[in-house]
Tab-separated table of C-alpha atoms in Angstrom:
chain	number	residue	atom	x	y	z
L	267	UNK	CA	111.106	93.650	142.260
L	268	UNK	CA	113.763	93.374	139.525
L	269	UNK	CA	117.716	93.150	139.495
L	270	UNK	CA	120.069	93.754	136.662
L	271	UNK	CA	123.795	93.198	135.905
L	272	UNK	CA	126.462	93.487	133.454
L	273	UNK	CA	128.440	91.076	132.012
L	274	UNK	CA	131.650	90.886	129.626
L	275	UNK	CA	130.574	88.836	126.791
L	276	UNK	CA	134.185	87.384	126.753
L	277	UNK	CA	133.543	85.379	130.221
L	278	UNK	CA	130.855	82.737	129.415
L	279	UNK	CA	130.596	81.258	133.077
L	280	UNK	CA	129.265	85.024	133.781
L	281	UNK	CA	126.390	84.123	131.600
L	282	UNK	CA	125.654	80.719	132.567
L	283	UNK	CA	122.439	79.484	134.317
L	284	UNK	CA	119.989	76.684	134.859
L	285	UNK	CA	117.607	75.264	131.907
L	286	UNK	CA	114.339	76.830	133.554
L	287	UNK	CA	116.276	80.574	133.491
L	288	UNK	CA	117.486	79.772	130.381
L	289	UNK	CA	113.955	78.801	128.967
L	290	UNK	CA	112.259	82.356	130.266
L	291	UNK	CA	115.291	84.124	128.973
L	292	UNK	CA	114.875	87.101	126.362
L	293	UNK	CA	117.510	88.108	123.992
L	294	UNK	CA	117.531	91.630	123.036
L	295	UNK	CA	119.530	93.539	120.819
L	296	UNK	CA	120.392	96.813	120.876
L	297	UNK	CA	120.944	98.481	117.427
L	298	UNK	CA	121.803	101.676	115.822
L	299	UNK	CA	123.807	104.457	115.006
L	300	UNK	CA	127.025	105.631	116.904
L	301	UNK	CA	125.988	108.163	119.889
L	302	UNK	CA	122.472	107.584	119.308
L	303	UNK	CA	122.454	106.440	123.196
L	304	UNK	CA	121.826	103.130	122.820
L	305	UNK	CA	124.091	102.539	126.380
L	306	UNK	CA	122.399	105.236	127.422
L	307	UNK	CA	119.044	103.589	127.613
L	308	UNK	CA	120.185	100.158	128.561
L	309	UNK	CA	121.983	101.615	131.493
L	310	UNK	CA	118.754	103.475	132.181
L	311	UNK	CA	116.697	100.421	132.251
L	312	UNK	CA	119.340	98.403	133.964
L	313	UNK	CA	120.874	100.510	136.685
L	314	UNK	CA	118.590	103.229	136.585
L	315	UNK	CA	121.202	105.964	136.322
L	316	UNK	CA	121.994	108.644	133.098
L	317	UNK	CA	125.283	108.151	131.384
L	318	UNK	CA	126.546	111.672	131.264
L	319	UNK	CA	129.783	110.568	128.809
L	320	UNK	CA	130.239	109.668	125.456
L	321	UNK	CA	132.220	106.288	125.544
L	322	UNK	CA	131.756	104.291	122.151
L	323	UNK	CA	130.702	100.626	122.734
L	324	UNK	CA	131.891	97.658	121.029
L	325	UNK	CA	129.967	95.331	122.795
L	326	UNK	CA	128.363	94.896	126.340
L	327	UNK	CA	125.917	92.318	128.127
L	328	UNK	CA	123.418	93.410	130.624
L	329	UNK	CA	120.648	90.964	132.215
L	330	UNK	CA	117.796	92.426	133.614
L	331	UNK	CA	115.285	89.845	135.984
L	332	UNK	CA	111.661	91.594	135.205
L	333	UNK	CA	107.965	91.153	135.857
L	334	UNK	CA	105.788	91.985	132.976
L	335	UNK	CA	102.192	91.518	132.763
L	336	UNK	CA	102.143	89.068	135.333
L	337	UNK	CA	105.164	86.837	133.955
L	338	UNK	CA	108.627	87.013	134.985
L	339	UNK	CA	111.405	86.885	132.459
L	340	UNK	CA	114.965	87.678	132.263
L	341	UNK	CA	116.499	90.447	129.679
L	342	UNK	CA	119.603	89.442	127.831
L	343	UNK	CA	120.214	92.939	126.524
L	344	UNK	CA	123.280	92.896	124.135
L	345	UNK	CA	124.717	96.846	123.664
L	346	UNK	CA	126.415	97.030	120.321
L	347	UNK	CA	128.644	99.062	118.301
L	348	UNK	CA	127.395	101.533	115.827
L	349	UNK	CA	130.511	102.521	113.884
L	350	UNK	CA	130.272	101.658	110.440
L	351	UNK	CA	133.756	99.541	110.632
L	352	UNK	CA	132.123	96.904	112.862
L	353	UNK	CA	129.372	95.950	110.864
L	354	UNK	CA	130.946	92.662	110.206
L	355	UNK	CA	130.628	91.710	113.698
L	356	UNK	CA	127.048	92.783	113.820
L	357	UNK	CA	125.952	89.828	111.684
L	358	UNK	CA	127.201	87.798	114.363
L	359	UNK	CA	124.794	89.677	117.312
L	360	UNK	CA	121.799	89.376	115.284
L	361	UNK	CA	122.069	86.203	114.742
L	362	UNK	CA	122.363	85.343	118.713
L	363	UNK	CA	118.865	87.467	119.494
L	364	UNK	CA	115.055	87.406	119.246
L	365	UNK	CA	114.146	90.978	119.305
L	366	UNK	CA	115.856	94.331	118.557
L	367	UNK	CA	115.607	98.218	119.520
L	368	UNK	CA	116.970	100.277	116.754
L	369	UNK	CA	117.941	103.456	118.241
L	370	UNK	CA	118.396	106.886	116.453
L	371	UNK	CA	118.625	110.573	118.110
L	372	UNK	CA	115.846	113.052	117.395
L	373	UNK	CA	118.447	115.456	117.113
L	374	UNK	CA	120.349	113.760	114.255
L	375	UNK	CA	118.796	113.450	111.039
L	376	UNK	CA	122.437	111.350	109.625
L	377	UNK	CA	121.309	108.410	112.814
L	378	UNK	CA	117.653	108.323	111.326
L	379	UNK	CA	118.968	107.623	107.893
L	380	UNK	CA	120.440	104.674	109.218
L	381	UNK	CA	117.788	103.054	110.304
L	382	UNK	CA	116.528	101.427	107.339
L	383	UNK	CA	119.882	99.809	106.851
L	384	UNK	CA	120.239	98.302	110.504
L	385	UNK	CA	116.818	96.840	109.535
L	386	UNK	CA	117.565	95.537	106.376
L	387	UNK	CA	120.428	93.974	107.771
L	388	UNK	CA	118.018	92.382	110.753
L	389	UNK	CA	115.952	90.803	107.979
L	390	UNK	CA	119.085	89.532	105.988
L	391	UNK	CA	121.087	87.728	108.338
L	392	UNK	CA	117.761	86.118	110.082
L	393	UNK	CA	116.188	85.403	106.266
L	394	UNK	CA	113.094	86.867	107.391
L	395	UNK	CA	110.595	89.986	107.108
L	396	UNK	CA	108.718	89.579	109.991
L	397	UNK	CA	110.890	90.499	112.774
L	398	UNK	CA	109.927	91.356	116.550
L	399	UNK	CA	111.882	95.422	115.960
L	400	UNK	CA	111.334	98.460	118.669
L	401	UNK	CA	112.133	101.749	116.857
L	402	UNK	CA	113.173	104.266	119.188
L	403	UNK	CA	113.806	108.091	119.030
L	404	UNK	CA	115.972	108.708	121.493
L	405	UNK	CA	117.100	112.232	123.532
L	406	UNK	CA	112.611	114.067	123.385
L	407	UNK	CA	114.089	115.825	126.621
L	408	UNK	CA	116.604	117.801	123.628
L	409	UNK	CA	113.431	119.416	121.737
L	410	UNK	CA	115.346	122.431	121.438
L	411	UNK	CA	117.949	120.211	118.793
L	412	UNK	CA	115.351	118.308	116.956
L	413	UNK	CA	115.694	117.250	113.544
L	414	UNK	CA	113.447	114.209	113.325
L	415	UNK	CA	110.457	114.722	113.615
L	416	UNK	CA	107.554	112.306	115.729
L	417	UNK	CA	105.304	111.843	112.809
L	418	UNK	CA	108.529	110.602	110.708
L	419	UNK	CA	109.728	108.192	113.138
L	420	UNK	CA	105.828	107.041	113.238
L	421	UNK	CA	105.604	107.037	109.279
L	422	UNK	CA	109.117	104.831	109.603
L	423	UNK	CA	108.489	102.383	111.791
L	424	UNK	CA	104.888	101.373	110.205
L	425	UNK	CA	106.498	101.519	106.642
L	426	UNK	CA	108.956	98.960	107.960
L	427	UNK	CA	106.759	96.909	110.258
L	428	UNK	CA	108.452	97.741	113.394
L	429	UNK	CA	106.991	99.262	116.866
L	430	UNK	CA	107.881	103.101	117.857
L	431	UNK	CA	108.524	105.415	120.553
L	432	UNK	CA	110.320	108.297	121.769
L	433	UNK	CA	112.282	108.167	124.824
L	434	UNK	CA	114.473	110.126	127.058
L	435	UNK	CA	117.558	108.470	128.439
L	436	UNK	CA	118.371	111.028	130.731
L	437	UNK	CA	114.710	111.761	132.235
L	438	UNK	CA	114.079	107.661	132.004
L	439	UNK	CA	110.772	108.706	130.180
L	440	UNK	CA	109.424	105.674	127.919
L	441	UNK	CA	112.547	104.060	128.423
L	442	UNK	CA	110.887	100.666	130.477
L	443	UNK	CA	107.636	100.938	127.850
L	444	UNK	CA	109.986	100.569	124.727
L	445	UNK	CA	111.397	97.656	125.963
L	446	UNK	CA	107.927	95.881	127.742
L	447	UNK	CA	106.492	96.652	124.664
L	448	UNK	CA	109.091	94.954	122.549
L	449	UNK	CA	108.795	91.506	124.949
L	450	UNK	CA	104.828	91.691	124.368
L	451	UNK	CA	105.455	91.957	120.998
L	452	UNK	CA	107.970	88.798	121.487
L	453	UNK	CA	105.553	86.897	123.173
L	454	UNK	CA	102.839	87.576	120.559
L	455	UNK	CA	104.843	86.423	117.886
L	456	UNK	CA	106.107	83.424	120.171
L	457	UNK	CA	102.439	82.193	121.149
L	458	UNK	CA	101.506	82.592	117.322
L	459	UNK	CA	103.756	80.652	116.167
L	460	UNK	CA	102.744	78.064	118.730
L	461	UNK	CA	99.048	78.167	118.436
L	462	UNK	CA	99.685	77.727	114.370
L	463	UNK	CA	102.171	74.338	114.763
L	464	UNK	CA	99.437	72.805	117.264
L	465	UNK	CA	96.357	73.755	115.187
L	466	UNK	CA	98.467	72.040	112.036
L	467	UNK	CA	99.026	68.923	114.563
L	468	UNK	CA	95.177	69.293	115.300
L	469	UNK	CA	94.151	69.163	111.155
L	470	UNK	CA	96.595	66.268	110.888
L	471	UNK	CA	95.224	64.430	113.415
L	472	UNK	CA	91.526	65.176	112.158
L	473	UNK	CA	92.249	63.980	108.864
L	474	UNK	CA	93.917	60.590	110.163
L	475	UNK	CA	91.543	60.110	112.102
L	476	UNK	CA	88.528	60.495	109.483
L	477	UNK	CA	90.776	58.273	107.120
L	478	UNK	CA	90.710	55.681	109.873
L	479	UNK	CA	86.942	56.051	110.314
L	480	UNK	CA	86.263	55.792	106.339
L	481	UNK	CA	88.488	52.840	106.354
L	482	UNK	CA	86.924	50.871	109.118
L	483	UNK	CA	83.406	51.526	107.568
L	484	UNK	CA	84.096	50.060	104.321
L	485	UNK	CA	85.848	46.995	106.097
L	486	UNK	CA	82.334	46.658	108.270
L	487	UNK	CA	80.487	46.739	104.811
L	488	UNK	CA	83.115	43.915	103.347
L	489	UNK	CA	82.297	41.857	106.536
L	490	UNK	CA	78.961	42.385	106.533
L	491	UNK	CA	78.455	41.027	102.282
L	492	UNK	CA	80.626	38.633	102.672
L	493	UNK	CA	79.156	36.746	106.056
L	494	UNK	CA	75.891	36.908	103.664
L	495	UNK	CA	77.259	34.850	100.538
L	496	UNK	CA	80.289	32.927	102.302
L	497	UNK	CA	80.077	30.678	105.072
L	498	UNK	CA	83.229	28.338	105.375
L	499	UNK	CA	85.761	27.949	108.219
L	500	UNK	CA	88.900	29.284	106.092
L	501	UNK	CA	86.757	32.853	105.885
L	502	UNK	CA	85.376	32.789	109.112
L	503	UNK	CA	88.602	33.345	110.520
L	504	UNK	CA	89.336	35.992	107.860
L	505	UNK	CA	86.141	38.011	109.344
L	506	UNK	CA	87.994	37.277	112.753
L	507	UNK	CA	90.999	38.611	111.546
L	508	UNK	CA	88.946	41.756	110.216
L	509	UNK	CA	87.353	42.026	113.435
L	510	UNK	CA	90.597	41.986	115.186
L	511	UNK	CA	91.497	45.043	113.087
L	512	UNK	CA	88.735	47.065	113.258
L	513	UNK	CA	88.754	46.753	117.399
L	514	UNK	CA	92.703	47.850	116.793
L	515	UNK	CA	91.594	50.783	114.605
């Protein structure tokens, strides 16, 4: 069971909610050329209804409560402008997201050629390469119009790192699949990331705690000579004092 609203970016208390919603919450952007249907496909997924019209965005929020593999998240979906004057303000989206869906239209080669430049961009403002990216060929249902085709939006997307698929906004094909596969590529990265900081905590650890061992063994060996060739009160209650150390260690 899943529900799904929009929101007007310019009203925060829209967008607020609790620290636990907060903590399973996804931010997605969606990237791309003008009239590639990138509002297309988030309406799709969100509302489950085709956008017949044309209307160019300049920016939209959706949140979509989902279920995926057995984990329930929320989709912060951020629908963003394509025309080439905005691109200062896209610096400013990526920055606010975790994952991205670069849409271009099978039946424009000019949206394809962009693609490389919406992901350069990506990598730029975040200072990264490695980058959680969905590439998605948009309008398969217009086969008839194609002028990109599957094998180069394949070839593209593993030149550049990113997933693929070709989707349908107006049948709804793949449209769910590009963006589940997206958040299990999000959580991948996430739970990497994770299992590397606590395996570093784990060496860190290990290597304290073998410095500690060394230590206290050549303190037991110091004890252990110098009970044999010292045997005064003043040093006695140095070996005490050792003791005491070694039982803190």
């Amino acid at each position: 069971m899943s529900n799904s609203n929009k929101s007007n970016n310019n009203n925060n208390g829209t967008n607020s909610s609790n620290g636990a919603q907060r903590s399973n919450t996804l931010k997605i952007s969606v990237l791309g050329d003008g009239g590639g249907g990138k509002t297309s496909i988030t309406i799709q997924l969100c509302s489950n209804h085709f956008v017949e019209y044309y209307d160019p965005t300049i920016e939209d929020s959706y949140r979509k409560q989902v279920v995926i593999d057995e984990e329930a998240c929320i989709l912060d979906i951020l629908d963003t402008a394509g025309q080439e004057e905005l691109t200062a303000m896209r610096d400013q989206w990526i920055r606010s997201c975790e994952g991205f869906i670069i849409v271009y239209s099978i039946t424009s080669r000019s949206s394809f050629d962009q693609v490389t430049l919406f992901k350069e961009q990506i990598n730029r403002v975040l200072d990264r390469e490695s980058v959680p990216i969905m590439l998605v060929g948009n309008k398969c249902d217009l086969e008839h119009l194609r002028e990109v085709s599957t094998e180069e939006g394949r070839d593209l997307a593993k030149c550049l790192g990113m997933l693929f698929m070709e989707t349908s906004a107006r049948t709804r094909l793949n449209i769910e699949e590009a963006f589940y596969e997206l958040v299990r590529e999000m959580r991948r990265r996430e739970r990497g990331i994770k299992d590397s900081k606590d395996k570093d905590s784990s060496d860190k650890k290990s290597k304290i705690k073998n410095i500690i061992s060394s230590n206290v063994q050549k303190l037991n060996k110091i004890k252990s000579k110098t009970i044999h060739s010292v045997k005064n009160t003043s040093f006695c209650k140095t070996i005490t004092q050792i003791d005491r150390f070694i039982s803190f260690l």
